[in-house]
One Martini backbone bead per residue (centre of mass of N, CA, C, O) as a GRO file, in nm:
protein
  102
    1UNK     BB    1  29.007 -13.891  -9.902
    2UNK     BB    2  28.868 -13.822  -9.598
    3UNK     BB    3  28.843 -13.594  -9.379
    4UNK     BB    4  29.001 -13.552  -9.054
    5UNK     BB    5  28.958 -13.505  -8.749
    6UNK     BB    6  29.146 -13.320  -8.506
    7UNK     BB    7  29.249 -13.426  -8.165
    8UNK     BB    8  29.391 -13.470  -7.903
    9UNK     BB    9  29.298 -13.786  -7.886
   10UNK     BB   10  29.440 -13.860  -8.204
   11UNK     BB   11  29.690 -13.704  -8.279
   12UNK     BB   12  29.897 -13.965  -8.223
   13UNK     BB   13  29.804 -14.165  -8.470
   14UNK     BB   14  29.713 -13.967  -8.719
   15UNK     BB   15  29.994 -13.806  -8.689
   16UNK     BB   16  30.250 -13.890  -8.565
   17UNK     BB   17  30.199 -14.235  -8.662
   18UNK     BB   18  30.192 -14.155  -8.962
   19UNK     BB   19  30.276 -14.320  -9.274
   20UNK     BB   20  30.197 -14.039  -9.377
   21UNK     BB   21  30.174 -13.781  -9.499
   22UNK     BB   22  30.042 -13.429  -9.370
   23UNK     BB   23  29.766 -13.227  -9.314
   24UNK     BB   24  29.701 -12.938  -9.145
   25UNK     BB   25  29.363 -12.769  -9.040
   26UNK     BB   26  29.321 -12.461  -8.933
   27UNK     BB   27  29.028 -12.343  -8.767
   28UNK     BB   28  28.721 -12.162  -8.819
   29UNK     BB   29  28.382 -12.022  -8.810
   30UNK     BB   30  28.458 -11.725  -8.817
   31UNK     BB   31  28.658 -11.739  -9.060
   32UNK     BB   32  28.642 -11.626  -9.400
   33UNK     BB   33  28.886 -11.782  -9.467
   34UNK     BB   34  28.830 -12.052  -9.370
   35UNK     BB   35  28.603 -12.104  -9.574
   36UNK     BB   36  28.814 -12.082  -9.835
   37UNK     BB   37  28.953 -12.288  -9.794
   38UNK     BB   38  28.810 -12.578  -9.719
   39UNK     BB   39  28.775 -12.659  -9.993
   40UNK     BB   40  29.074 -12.689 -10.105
   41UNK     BB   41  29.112 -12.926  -9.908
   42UNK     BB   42  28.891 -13.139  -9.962
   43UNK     BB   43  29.003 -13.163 -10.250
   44UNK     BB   44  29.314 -13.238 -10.179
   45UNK     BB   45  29.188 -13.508 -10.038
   46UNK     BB   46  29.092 -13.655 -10.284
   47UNK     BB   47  29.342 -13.629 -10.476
   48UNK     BB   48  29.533 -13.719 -10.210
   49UNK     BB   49  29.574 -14.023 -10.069
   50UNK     BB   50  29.867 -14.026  -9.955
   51UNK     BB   51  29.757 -13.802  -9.772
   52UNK     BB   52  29.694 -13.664  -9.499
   53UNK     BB   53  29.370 -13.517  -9.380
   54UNK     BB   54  29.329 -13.238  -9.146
   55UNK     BB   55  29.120 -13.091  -8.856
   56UNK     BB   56  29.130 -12.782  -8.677
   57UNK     BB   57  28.961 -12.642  -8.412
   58UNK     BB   58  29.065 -12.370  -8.209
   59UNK     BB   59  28.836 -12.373  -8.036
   60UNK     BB   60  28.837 -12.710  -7.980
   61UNK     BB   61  29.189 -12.684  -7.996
   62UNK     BB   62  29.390 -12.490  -7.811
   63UNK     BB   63  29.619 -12.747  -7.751
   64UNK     BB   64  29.729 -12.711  -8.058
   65UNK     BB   65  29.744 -12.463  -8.151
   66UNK     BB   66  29.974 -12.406  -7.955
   67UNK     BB   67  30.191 -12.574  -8.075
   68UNK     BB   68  30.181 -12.451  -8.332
   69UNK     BB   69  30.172 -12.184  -8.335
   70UNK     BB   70  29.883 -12.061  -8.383
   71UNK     BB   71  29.769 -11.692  -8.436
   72UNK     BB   72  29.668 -11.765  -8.771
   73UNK     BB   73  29.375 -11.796  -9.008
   74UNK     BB   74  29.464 -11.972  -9.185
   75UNK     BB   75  29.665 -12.277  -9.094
   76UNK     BB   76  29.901 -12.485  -9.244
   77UNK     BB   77  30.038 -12.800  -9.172
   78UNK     BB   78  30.343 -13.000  -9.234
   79UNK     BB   79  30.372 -13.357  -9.170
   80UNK     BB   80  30.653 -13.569  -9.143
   81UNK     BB   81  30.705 -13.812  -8.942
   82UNK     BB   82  30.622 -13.633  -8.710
   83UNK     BB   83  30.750 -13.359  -8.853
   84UNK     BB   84  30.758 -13.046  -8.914
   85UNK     BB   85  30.781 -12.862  -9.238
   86UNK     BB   86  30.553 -12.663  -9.268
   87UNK     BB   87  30.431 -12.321  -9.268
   88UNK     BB   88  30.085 -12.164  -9.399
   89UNK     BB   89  29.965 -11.873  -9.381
   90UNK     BB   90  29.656 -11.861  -9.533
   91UNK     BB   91  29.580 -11.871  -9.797
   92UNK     BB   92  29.550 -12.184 -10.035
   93UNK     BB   93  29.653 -12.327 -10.329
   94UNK     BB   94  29.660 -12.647 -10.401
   95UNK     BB   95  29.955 -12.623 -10.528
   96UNK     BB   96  30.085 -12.496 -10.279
   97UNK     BB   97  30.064 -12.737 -10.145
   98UNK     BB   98  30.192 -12.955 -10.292
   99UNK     BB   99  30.487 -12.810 -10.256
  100UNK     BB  100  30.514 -12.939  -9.970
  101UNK     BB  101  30.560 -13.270 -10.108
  102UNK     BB  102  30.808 -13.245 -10.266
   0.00000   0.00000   0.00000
């Protein structure tokens, strides 16, 4: 499944609304720790076509940032039902990712 843009506009939709569960990938451009989380989302996109993944841009949304206080990036949010269920700080691994869907 490919990488889904989420702005405060869909994220009612496609996060909240939402009969898989989620992983919200917060990130910025000029973040070099966000450059190399990034292709680790988009693989973890494909191979887990059960999960939704999005990303969201903190620079131009800045009112998602807020709500999930988000301070430092890059962020992965887990997102079940509707309700947060991890925040994960920092780089990390697909596997490290897969093990909060578990």
């Amino acid at each position: 499944m490919s990488v889904l843009t989420i702005t405060k506009d869909n994220f009612k939709t496609e996060v909240v609304e939402s009969t898989k569960p989620v992983l919200l990938d917060f990130w910025a451009s000029w973040c070099g720790p966000c450059m190399m989380q990034s292709p680790i989302v988009d693989e973890f996109a494909e191979e887990h076509a059960e999960i939704k993944v999005g990303k969201v841009n903190v620079d131009e949304q800045p009112e998602l940032a807020s709500a999930f206080g988000v301070e430092n990036i890059p962020t992965l949010v887990v997102i079940k039902d509707g309700i947060t269920k991890e925040i994960l700080v920092g780089l990390h691994r697909k596997e490290q990712i897969l093990e909060q869907f578990k």
